GROMACS .gro file of C-alpha atoms in nm:
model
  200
    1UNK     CA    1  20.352  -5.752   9.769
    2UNK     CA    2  20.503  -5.961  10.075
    3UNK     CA    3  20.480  -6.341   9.986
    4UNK     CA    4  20.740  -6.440  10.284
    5UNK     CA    5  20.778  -6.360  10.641
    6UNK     CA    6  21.216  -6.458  10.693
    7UNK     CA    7  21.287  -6.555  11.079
    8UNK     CA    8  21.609  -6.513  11.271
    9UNK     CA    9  21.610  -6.798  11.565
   10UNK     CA   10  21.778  -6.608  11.884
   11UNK     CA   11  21.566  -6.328  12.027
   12UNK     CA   12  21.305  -6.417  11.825
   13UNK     CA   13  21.158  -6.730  11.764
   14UNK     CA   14  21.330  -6.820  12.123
   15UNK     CA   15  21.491  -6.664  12.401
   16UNK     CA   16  21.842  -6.652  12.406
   17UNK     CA   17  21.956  -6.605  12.769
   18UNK     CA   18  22.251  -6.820  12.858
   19UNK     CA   19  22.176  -6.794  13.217
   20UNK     CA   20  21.843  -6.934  13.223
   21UNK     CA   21  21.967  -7.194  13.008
   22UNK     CA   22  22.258  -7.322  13.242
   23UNK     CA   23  21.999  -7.215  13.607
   24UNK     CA   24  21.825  -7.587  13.432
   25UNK     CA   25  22.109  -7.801  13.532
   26UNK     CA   26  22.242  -7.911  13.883
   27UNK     CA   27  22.511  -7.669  13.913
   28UNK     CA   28  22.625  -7.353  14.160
   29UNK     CA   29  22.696  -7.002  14.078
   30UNK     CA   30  23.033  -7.063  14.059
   31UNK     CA   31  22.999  -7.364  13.824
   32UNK     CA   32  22.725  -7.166  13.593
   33UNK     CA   33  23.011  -6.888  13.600
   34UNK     CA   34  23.302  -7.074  13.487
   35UNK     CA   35  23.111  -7.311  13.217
   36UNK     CA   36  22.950  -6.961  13.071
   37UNK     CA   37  23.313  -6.831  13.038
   38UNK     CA   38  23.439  -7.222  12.894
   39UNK     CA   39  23.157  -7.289  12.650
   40UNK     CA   40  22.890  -6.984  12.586
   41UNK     CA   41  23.184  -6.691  12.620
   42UNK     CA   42  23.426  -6.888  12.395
   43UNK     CA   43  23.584  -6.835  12.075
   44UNK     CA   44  23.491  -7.169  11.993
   45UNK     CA   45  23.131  -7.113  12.059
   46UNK     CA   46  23.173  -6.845  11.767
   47UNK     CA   47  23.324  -7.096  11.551
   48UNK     CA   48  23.025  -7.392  11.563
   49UNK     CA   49  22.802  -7.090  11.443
   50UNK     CA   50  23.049  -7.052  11.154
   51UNK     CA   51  23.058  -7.368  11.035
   52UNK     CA   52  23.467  -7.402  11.131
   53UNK     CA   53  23.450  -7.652  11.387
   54UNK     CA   54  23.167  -7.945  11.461
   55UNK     CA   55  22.971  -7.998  11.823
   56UNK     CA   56  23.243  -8.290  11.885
   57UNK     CA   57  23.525  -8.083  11.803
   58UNK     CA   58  23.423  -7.779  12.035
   59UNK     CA   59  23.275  -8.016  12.326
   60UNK     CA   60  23.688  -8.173  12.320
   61UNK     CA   61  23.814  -7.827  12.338
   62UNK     CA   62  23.587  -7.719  12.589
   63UNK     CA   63  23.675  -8.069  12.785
   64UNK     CA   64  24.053  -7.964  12.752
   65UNK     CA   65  23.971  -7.605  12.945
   66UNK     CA   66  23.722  -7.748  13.244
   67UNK     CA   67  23.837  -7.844  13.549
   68UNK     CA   68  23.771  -8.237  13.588
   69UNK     CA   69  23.490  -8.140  13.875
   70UNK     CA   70  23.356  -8.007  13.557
   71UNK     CA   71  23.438  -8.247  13.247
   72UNK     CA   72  23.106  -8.427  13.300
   73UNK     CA   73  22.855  -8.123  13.359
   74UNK     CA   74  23.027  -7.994  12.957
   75UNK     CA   75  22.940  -8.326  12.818
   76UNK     CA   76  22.611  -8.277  12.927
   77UNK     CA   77  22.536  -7.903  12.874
   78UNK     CA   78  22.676  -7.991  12.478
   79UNK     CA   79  22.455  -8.183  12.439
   80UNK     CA   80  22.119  -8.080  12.567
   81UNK     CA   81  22.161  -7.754  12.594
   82UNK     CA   82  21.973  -7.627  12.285
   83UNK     CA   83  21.657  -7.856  12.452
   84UNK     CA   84  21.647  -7.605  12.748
   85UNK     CA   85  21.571  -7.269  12.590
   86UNK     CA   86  21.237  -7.156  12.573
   87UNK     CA   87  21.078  -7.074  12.287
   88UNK     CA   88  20.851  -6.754  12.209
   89UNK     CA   89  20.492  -6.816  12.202
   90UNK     CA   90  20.389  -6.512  12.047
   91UNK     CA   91  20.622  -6.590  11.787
   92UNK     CA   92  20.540  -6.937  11.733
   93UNK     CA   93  20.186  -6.839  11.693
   94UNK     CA   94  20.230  -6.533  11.477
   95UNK     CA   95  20.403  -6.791  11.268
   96UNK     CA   96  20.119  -7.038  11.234
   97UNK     CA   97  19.838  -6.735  11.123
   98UNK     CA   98  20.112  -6.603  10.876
   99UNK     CA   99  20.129  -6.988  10.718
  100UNK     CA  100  19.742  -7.031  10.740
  101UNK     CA  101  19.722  -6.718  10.603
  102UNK     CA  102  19.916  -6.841  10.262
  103UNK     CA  103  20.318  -6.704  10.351
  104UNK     CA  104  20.564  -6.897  10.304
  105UNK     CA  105  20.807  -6.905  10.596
  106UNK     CA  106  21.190  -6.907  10.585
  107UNK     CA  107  21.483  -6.888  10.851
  108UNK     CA  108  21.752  -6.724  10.858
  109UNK     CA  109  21.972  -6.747  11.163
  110UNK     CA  110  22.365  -6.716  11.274
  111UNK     CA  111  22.362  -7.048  11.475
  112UNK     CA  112  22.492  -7.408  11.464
  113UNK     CA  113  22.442  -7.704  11.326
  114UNK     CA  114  22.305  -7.897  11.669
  115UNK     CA  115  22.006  -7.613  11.689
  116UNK     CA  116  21.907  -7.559  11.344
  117UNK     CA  117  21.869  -7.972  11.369
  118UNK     CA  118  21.710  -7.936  11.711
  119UNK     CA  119  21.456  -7.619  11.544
  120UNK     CA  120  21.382  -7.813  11.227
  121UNK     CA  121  21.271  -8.100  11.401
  122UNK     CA  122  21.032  -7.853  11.704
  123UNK     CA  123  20.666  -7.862  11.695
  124UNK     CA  124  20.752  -7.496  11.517
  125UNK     CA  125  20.952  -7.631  11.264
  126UNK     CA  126  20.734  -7.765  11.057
  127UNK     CA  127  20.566  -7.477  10.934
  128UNK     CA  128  20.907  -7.320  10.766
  129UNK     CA  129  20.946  -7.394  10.392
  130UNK     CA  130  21.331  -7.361  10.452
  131UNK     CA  131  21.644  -7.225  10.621
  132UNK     CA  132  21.981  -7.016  10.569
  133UNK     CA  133  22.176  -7.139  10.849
  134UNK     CA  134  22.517  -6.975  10.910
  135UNK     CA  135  22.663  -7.296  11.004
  136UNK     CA  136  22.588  -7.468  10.654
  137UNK     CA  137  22.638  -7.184  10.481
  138UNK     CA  138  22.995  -7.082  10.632
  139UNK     CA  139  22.889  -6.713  10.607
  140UNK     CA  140  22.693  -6.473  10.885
  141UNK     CA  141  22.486  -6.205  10.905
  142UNK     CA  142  22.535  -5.884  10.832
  143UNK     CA  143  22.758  -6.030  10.528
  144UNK     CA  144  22.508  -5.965  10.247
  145UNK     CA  145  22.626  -6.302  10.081
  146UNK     CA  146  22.424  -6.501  10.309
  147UNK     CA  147  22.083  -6.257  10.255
  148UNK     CA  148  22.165  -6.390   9.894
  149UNK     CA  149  22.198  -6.702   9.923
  150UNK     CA  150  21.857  -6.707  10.083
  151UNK     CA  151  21.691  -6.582   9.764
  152UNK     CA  152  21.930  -6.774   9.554
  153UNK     CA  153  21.823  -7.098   9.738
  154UNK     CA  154  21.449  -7.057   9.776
  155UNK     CA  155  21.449  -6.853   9.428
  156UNK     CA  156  21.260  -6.529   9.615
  157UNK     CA  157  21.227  -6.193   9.479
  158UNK     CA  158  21.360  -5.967   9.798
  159UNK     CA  159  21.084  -5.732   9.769
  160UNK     CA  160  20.862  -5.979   9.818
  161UNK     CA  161  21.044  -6.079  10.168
  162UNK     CA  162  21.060  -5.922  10.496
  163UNK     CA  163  21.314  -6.025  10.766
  164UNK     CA  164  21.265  -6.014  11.109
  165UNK     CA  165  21.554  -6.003  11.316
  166UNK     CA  166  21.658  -5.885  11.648
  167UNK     CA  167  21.993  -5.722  11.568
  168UNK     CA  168  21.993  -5.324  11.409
  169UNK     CA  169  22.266  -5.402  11.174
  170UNK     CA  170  22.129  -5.748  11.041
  171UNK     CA  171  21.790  -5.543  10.957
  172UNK     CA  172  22.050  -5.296  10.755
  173UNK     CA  173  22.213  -5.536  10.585
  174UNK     CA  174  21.902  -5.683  10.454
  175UNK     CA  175  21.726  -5.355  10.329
  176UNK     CA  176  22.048  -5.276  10.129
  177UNK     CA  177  21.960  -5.624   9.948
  178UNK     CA  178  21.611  -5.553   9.873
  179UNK     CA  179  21.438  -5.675  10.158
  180UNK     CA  180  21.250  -5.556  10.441
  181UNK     CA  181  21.259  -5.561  10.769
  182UNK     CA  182  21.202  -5.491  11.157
  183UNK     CA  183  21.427  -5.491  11.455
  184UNK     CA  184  21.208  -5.691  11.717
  185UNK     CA  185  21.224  -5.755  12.081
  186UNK     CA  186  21.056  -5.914  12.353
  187UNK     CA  187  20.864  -5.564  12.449
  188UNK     CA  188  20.756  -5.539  12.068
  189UNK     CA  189  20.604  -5.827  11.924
  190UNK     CA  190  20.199  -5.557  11.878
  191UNK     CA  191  20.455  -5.342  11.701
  192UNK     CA  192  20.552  -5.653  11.482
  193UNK     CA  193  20.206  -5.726  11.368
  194UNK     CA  194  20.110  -5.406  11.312
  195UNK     CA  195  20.452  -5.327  11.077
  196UNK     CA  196  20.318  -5.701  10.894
  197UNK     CA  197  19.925  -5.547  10.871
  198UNK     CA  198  20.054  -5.237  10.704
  199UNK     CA  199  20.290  -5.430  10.467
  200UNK     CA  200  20.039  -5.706  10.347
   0.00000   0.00000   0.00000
């Protein structure tokens, strides 16, 4: 029997799209081009969602590669930029009936420290019982050591979880530990509910 519904954040409880995000600030093509490639496209970027560097750290590095036209435009893109993505209201809502409805509701996400603190604190937030974040962790998805330090943590039974997540392999990884799962996308969410119907 399911007793937890697992959430990845990007592509699922919001929309990841790095263009809309930097289309919210006062900035050209050119500009949203070359601070995409600085900050977004960087290894650095990779790095925050490992856990290797901090926000400051990366925001100096990313200071060091901008142009100065451009030094103050990455101060403010670090940090607000996790305020401009939209979240998915299907989503959101799916996960308030599934917490009414007596689940208990985890995340599990390959992200930084700056939006995990930034989700946890959302309107949405407070209806997850607790997060795996990659950033705290210092281990991503697919590597099945973070799928068990989610059970570890939380003390779940993996068949008793199902992850949803918008990334094939991530799914995989998590079936070969027990739990699981369905690939979603923005065109899927009725597929979604009716995979979580059948299962419960």
């Amino acid at each position: 029997m399911i007793k937890n519904i697992v959430f990845d954040f990007g592509n699922v409880i919001v929309k990841w799209d790095i263009d809309s995000i930097l289309e919210k600030y006062a900035i050209n093509d050119v500009e949203s081009k070359k601070l995409k490639e600085i900050i977004f496209e960087s290894e650095e970027w990779l790095q925050l969602d490992e856990g290797i560097i901090s926000a400051g750290q990366a925001e100096k590095i990313f200071q060091g590669k901008a142009p100065d036209s451009l030094k103050n435009q990455v101060r403010e893109i670090m940090n607000t930029w996790f305020e401009k993505i939209e979240f998915n209201k299907e989503i959101c809502t799916l996960i308030k009936q599934l917490k009414q409805n007596g689940y208990r509701i985890y995340g599990l996400s390959n992200t930084n420290i700056q939006f995990y603190e930034y989700i946890k604190k959302s309107d949405i937030g407070i209806y997850f019982d607790g997060f795996v974040i990659s950033a705290v962790e210092k281990m991503m998805k697919p590597d099945k050591k973070i799928f068990e330090r989610l059970f570890e943590k939380f003390s779940l039974n993996p068949q008793e979880c199902f992850f949803v997540d918008d990334t094939e392999k991530n799914i995989i990884a998590s079936k070969e530990c027990g739990m699981e799962g369905f690939v979603f996308n923005i065109d899927c969410y009725q597929e979604l509910k009716k995979e979580l119907e059948i299962i419960m």
